[in-house]
mmCIF file of C-alpha atoms and ligand atoms in Angstrom:
data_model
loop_
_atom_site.group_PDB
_atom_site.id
_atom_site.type_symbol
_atom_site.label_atom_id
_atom_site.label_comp_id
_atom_site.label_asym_id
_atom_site.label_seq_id
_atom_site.Cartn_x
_atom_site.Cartn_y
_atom_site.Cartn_z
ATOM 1 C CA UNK A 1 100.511 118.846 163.425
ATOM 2 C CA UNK A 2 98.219 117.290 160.847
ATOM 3 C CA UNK A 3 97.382 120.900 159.590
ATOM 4 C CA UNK A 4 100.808 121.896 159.293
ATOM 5 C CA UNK A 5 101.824 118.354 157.174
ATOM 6 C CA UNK A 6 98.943 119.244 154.927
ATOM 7 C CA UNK A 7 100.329 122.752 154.757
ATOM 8 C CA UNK A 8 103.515 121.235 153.859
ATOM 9 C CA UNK A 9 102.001 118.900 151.135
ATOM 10 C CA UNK A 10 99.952 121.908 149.343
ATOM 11 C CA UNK A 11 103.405 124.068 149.108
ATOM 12 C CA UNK A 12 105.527 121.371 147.700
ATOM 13 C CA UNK A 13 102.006 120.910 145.031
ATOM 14 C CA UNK A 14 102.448 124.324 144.212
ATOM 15 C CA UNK A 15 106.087 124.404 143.943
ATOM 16 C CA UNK A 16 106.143 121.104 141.781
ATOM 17 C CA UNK A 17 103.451 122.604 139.352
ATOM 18 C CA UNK A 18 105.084 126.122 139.548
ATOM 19 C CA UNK A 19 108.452 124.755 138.279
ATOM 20 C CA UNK A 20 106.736 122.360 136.318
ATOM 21 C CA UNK A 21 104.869 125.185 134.072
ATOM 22 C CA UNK A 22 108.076 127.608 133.896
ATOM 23 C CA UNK A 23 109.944 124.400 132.775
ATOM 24 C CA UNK A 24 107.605 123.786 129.844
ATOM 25 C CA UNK A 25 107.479 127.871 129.497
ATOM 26 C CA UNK A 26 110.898 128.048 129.074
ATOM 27 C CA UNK A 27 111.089 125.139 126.341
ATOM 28 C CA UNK A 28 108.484 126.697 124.461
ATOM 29 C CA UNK A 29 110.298 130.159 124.411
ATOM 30 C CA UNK A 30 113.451 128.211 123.364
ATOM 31 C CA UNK A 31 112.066 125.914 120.829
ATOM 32 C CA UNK A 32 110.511 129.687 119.460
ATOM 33 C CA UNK A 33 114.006 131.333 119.682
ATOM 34 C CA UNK A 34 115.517 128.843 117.724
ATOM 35 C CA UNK A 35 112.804 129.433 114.921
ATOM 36 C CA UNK A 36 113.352 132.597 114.920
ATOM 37 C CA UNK A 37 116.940 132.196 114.833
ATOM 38 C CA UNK A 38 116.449 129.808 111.516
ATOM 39 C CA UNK A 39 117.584 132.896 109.113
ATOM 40 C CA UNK A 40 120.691 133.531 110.997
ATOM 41 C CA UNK A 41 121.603 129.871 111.051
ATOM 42 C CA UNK A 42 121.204 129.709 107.504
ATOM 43 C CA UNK A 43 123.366 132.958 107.394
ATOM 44 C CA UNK A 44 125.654 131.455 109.833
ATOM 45 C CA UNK A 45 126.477 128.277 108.252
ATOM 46 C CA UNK A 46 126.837 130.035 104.401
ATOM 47 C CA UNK A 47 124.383 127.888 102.484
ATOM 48 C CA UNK A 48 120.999 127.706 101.936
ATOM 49 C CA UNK A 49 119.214 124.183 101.423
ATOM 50 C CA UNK A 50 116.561 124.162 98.854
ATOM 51 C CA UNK A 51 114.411 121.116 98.025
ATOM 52 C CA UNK A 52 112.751 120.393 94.940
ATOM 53 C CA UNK A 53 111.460 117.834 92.452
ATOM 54 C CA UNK A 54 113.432 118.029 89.119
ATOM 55 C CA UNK A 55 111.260 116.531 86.928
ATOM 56 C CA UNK A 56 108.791 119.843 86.108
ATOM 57 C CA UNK A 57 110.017 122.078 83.102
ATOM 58 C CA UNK A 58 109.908 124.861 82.747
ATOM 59 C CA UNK A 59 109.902 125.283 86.498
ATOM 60 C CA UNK A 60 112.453 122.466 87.796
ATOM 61 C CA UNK A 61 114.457 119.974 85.544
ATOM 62 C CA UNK A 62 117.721 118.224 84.692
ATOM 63 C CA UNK A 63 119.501 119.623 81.523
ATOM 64 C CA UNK A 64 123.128 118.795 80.436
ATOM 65 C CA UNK A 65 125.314 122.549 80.150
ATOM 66 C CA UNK A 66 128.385 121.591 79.497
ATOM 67 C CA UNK A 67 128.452 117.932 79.886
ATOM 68 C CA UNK A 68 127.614 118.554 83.445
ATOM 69 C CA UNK A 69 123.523 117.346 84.507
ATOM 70 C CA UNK A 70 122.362 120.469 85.939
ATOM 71 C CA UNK A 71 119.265 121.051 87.896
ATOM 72 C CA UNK A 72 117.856 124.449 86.138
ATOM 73 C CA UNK A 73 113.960 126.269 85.396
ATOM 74 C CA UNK A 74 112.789 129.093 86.749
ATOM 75 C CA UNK A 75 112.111 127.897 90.603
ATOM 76 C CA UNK A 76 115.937 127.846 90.640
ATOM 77 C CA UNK A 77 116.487 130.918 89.374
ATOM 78 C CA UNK A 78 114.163 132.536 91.900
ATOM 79 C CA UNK A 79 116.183 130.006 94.652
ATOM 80 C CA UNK A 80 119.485 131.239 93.844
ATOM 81 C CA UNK A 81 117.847 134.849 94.220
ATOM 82 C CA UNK A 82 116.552 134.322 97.124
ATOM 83 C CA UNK A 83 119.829 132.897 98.384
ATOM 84 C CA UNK A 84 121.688 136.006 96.778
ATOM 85 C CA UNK A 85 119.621 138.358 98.971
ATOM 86 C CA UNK A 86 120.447 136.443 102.138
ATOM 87 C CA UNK A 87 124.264 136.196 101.404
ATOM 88 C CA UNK A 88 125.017 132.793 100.836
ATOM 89 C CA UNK A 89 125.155 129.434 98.514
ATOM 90 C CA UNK A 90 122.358 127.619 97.558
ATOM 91 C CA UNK A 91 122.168 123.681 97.921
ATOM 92 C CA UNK A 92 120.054 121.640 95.818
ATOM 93 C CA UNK A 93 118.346 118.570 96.752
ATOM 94 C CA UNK A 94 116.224 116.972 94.169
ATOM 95 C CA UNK A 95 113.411 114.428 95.548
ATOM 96 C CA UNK A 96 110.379 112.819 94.831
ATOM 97 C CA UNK A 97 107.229 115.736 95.002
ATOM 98 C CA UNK A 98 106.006 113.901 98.162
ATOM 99 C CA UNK A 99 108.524 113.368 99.966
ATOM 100 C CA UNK A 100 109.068 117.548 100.248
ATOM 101 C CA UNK A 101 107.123 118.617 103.036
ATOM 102 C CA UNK A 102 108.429 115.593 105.581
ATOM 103 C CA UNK A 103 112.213 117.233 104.643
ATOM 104 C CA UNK A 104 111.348 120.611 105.622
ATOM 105 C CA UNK A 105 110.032 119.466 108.581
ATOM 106 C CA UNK A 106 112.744 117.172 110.070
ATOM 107 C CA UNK A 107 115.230 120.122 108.579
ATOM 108 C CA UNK A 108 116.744 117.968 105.507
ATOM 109 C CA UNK A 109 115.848 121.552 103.491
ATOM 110 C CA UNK A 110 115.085 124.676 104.485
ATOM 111 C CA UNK A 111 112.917 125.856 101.958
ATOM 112 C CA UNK A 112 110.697 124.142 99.397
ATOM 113 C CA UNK A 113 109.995 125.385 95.844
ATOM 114 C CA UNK A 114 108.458 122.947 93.199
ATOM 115 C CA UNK A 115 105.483 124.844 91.660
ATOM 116 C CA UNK A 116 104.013 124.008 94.747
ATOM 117 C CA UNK A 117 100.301 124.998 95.631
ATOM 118 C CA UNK A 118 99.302 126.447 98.782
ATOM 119 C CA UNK A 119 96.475 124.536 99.815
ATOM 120 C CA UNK A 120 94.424 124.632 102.932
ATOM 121 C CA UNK A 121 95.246 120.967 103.597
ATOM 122 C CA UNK A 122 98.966 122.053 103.376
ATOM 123 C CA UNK A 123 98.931 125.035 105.512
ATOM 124 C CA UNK A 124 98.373 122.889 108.169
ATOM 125 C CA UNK A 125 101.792 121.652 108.162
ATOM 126 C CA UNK A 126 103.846 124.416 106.606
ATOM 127 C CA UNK A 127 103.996 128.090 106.019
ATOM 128 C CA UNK A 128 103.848 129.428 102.263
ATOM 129 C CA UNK A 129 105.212 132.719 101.009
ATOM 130 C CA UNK A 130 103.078 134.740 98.427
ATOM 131 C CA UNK A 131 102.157 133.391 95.338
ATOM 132 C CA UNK A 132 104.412 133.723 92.856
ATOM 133 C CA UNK A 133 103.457 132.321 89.240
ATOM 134 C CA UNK A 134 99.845 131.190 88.495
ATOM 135 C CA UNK A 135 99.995 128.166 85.983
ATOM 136 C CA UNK A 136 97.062 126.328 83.895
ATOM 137 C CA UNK A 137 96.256 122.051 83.874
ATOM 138 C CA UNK A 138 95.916 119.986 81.283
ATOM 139 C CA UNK A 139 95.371 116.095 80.065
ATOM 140 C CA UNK A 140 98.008 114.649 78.251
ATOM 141 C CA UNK A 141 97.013 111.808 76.122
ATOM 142 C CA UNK A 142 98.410 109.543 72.864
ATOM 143 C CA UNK A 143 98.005 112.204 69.908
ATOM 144 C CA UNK A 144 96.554 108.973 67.898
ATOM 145 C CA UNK A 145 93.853 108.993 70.754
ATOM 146 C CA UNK A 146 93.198 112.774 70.049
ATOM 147 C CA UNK A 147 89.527 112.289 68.652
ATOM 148 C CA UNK A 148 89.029 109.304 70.916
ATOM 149 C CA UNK A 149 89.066 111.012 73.780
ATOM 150 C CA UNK A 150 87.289 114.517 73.827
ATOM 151 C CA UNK A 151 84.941 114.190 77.190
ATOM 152 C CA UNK A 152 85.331 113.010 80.630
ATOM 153 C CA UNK A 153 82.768 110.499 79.827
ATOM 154 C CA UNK A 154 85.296 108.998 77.284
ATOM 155 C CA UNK A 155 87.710 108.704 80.127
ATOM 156 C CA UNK A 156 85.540 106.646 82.591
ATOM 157 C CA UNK A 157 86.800 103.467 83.142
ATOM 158 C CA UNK A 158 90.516 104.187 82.265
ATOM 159 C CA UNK A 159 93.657 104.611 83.881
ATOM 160 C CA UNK A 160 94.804 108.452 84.792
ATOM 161 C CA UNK A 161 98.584 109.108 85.853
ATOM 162 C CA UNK A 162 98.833 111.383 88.275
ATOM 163 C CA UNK A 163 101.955 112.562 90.860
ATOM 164 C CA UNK A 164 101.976 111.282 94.133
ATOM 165 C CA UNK A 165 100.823 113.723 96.488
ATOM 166 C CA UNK A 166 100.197 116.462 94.073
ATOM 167 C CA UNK A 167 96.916 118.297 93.610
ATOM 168 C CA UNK A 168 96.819 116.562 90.508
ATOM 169 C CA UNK A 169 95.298 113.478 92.484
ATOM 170 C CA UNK A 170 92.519 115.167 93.741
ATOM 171 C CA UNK A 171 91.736 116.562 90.605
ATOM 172 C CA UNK A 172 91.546 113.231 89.056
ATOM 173 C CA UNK A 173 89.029 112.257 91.761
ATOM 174 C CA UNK A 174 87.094 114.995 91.044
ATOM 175 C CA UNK A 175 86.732 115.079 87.707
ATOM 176 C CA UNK A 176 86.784 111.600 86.726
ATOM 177 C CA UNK A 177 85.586 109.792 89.359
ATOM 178 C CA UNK A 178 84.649 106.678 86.880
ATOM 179 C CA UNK A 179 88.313 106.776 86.081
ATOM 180 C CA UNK A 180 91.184 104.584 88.039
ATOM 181 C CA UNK A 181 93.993 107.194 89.418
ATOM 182 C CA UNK A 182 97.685 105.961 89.134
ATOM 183 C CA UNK A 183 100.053 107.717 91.396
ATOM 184 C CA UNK A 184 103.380 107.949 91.047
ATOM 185 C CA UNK A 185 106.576 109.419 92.521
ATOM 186 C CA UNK A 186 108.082 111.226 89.552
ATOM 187 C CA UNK A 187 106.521 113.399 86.538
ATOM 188 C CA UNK A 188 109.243 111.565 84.627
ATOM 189 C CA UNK A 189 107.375 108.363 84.977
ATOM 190 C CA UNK A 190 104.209 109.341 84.266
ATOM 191 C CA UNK A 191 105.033 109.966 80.642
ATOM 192 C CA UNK A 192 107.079 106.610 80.674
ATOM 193 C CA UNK A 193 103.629 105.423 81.634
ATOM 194 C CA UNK A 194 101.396 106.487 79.001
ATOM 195 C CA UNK A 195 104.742 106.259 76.121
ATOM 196 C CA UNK A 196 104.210 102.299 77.270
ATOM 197 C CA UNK A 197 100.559 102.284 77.089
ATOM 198 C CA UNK A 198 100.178 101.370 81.329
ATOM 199 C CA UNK A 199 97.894 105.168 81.537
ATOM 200 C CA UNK A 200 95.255 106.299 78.822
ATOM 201 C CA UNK A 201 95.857 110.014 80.303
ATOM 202 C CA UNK A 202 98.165 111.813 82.536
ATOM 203 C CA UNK A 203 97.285 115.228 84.150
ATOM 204 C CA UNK A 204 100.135 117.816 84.476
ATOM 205 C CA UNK A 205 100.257 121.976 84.281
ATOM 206 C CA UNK A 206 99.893 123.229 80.766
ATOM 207 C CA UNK A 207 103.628 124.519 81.036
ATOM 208 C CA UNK A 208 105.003 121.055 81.814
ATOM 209 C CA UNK A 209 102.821 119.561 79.231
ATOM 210 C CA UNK A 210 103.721 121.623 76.540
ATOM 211 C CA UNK A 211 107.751 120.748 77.343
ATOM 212 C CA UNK A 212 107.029 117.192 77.491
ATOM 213 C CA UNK A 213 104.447 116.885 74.108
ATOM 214 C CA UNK A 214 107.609 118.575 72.035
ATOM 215 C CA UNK A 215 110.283 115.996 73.648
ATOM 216 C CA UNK A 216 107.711 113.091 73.278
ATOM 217 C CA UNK A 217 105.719 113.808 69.681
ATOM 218 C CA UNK A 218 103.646 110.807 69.837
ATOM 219 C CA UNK A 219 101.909 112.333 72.800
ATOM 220 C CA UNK A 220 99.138 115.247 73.103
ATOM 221 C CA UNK A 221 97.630 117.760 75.178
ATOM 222 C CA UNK A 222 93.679 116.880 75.258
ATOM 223 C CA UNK A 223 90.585 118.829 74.188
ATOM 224 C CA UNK A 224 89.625 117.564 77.418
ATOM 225 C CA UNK A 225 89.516 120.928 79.905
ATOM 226 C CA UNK A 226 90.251 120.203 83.409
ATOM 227 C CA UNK A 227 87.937 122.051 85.663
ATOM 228 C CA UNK A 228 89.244 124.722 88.739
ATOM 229 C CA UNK A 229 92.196 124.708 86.692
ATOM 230 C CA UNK A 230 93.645 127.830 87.710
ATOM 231 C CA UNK A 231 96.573 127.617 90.533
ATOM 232 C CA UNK A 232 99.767 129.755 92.021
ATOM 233 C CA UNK A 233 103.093 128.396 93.137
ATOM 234 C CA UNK A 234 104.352 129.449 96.231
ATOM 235 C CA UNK A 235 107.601 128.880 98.384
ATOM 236 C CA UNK A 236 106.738 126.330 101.666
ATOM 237 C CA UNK A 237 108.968 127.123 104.725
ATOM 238 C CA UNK A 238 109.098 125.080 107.896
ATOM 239 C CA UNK A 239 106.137 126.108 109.894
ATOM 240 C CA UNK A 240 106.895 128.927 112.500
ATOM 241 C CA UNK A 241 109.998 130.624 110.378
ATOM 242 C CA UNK A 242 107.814 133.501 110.205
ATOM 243 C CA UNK A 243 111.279 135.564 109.694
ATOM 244 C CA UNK A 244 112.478 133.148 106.658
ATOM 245 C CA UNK A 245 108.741 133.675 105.310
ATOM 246 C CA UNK A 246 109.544 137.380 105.601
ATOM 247 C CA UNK A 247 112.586 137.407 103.848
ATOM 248 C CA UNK A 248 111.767 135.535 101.106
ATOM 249 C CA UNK A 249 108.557 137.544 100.662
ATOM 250 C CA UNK A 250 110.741 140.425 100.234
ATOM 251 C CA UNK A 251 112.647 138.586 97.496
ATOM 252 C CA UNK A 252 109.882 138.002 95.515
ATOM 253 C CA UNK A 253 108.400 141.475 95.603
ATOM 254 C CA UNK A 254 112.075 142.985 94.107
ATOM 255 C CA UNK A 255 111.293 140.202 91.022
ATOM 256 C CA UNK A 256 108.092 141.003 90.559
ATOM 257 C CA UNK A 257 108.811 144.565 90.708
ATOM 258 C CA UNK A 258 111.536 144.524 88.204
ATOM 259 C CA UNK A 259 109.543 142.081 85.984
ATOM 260 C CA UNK A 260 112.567 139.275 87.014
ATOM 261 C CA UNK A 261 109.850 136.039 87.507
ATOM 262 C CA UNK A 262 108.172 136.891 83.446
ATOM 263 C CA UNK A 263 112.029 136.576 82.529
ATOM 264 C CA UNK A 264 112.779 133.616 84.416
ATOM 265 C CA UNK A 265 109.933 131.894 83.077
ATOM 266 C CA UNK A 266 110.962 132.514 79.647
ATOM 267 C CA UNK A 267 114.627 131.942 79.615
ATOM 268 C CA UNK A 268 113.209 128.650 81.645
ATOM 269 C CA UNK A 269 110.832 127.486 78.670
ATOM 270 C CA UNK A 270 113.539 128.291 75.915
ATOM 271 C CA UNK A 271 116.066 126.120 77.996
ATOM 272 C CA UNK A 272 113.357 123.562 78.069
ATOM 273 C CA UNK A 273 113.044 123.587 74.363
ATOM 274 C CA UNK A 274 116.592 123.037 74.018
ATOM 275 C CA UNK A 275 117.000 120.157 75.640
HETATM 276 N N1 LIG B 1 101.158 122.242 91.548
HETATM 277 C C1 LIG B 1 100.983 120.869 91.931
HETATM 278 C C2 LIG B 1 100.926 120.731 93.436
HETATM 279 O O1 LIG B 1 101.296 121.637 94.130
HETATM 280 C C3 LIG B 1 102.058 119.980 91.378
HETATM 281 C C4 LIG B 1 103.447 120.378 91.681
HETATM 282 C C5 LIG B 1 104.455 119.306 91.276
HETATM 283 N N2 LIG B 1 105.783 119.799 91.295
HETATM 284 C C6 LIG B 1 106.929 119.147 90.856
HETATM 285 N N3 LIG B 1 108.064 119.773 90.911
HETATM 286 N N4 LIG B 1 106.825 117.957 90.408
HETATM 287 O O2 LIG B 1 100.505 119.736 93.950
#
């Protein structure tokens, strides 16, 4: 009798933990479905939700067309591309640079382009599609602090703007580690910052530097190099969307083909001129 209880308890152990694993099995094949079902949801509900931080000409920025405040640059162009190919709208959210990767993953956005770097330290929590612009950095300074400030040495002890969350931080740390880093939410800012004299430098790409020296002529881009300077831009998907990855990988091979992203970028830095 005692054998045949403890027969009884060992089969009710095995069915528990048998149901118990096909229960989490089955979650994990749903929870994968419904990744892979992200494109057709997109497809499904018409629109495509792109977020972005509109404050980084020639790739993302506001610009009045027609009395309207328009988010335009060259990221959008390749958005509403990669929105054409799929057969619907595109959305656009604008938001602070760090606050971008928490939105794709609690779904706020579906896809992420802001002259973003794929790092290492970010391909841990999203996926990135190929590279698809490589872009140069620079230090912005006061052009009346042009021969002032030539060497990193001349920079120690001073206070260097940087974006919040960007790779521009680490940079900073890296290059001028006598230096104070000031992060901050918005590129916008940063050149309020050093326009009021709160940062002796900011660092930005070369591209966004250049648009911001001809709005603000009492700034200047620095004889100052910044080292391992080089760095792409690359779309960030929610991790897992292997299939969104895929699509939009096949967008961006039809621009590069046709020579669509060189165009982009230059109708994006004349429209940054403008403004
Ligand atoms: N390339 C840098 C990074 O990935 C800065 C990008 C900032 N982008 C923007 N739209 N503000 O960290």
């Amino acid at each position: 009798m005692k054998k045949c209880k403890f027969i009884l308890v060992i089969l009710s152990l095995i069915l528990i933990l048998s149901t118990g694993c096909s229960n989490s099995n089955g979650n994990a094949k749903e929870s994968s479905a419904e990744e892979l079902n992200a494109v057709e949801k997109i497809k499904a509900s018409g629109k495509i939700v792109l977020g972005t931080s509109a404050d980084f000409p020639p790739n993302e920025f506001h610009k009045n067309i027609n009395g309207v405040d328009t988010i335009v640059g060259y990221d959008i162009e390749i958005a509403k591309e990669i929105a054409k190919d799929l057969g619907v709208e595109l959305e656009i959210k604008d938001m602070r640079f760090d606050g971008l990767l928490a939105a794709l993953n609690t779904n706020k956005v579906d896809f992420v382009l802001a002259g973003m770097t794929p790092t290492e330290e970010r391909k841990q929590s999203v996926d990135f599609s190929k590279v698809y612009n490589y872009g140069e950095q620079c230090i912005v300074i006061k052009a009346e602090n042009k021969e002032k400030y030539t060497s990193n040495e001349d920079l120690a002890g001073k206070i260097i703007g940087v974006q919040k969350g960007a790779i521009q931080e680490k940079i900073a740390k890296n290059q001028l580690p006598d230096s104070t880093p000031k992060g901050l939410g918005k590129v916008t800012d940063l050149v309020l910052l050093i326009n009021n004299d709160k940062a002796d430098a900011i660092i930005i790409p070369k591209d966004v530097a250049i648009s911001y020296v001809k709005e603000n002529p009492q700034l200047a881009i620095s004889s100052i190099k910044v080292e391992n300077t080089y760095e792409g831009s690359a779309v960030a998907i929610k991790k897992g969307n292997t299939q969104l990855v895929n699509e939009i990988n096949k967008t961006i091979d039809r621009l590069v083909e046709k020579d669509m992203i060189k165009k982009f970028i230059a109708d994006a830095k004349a429209l940054a001129k403008e403004n």
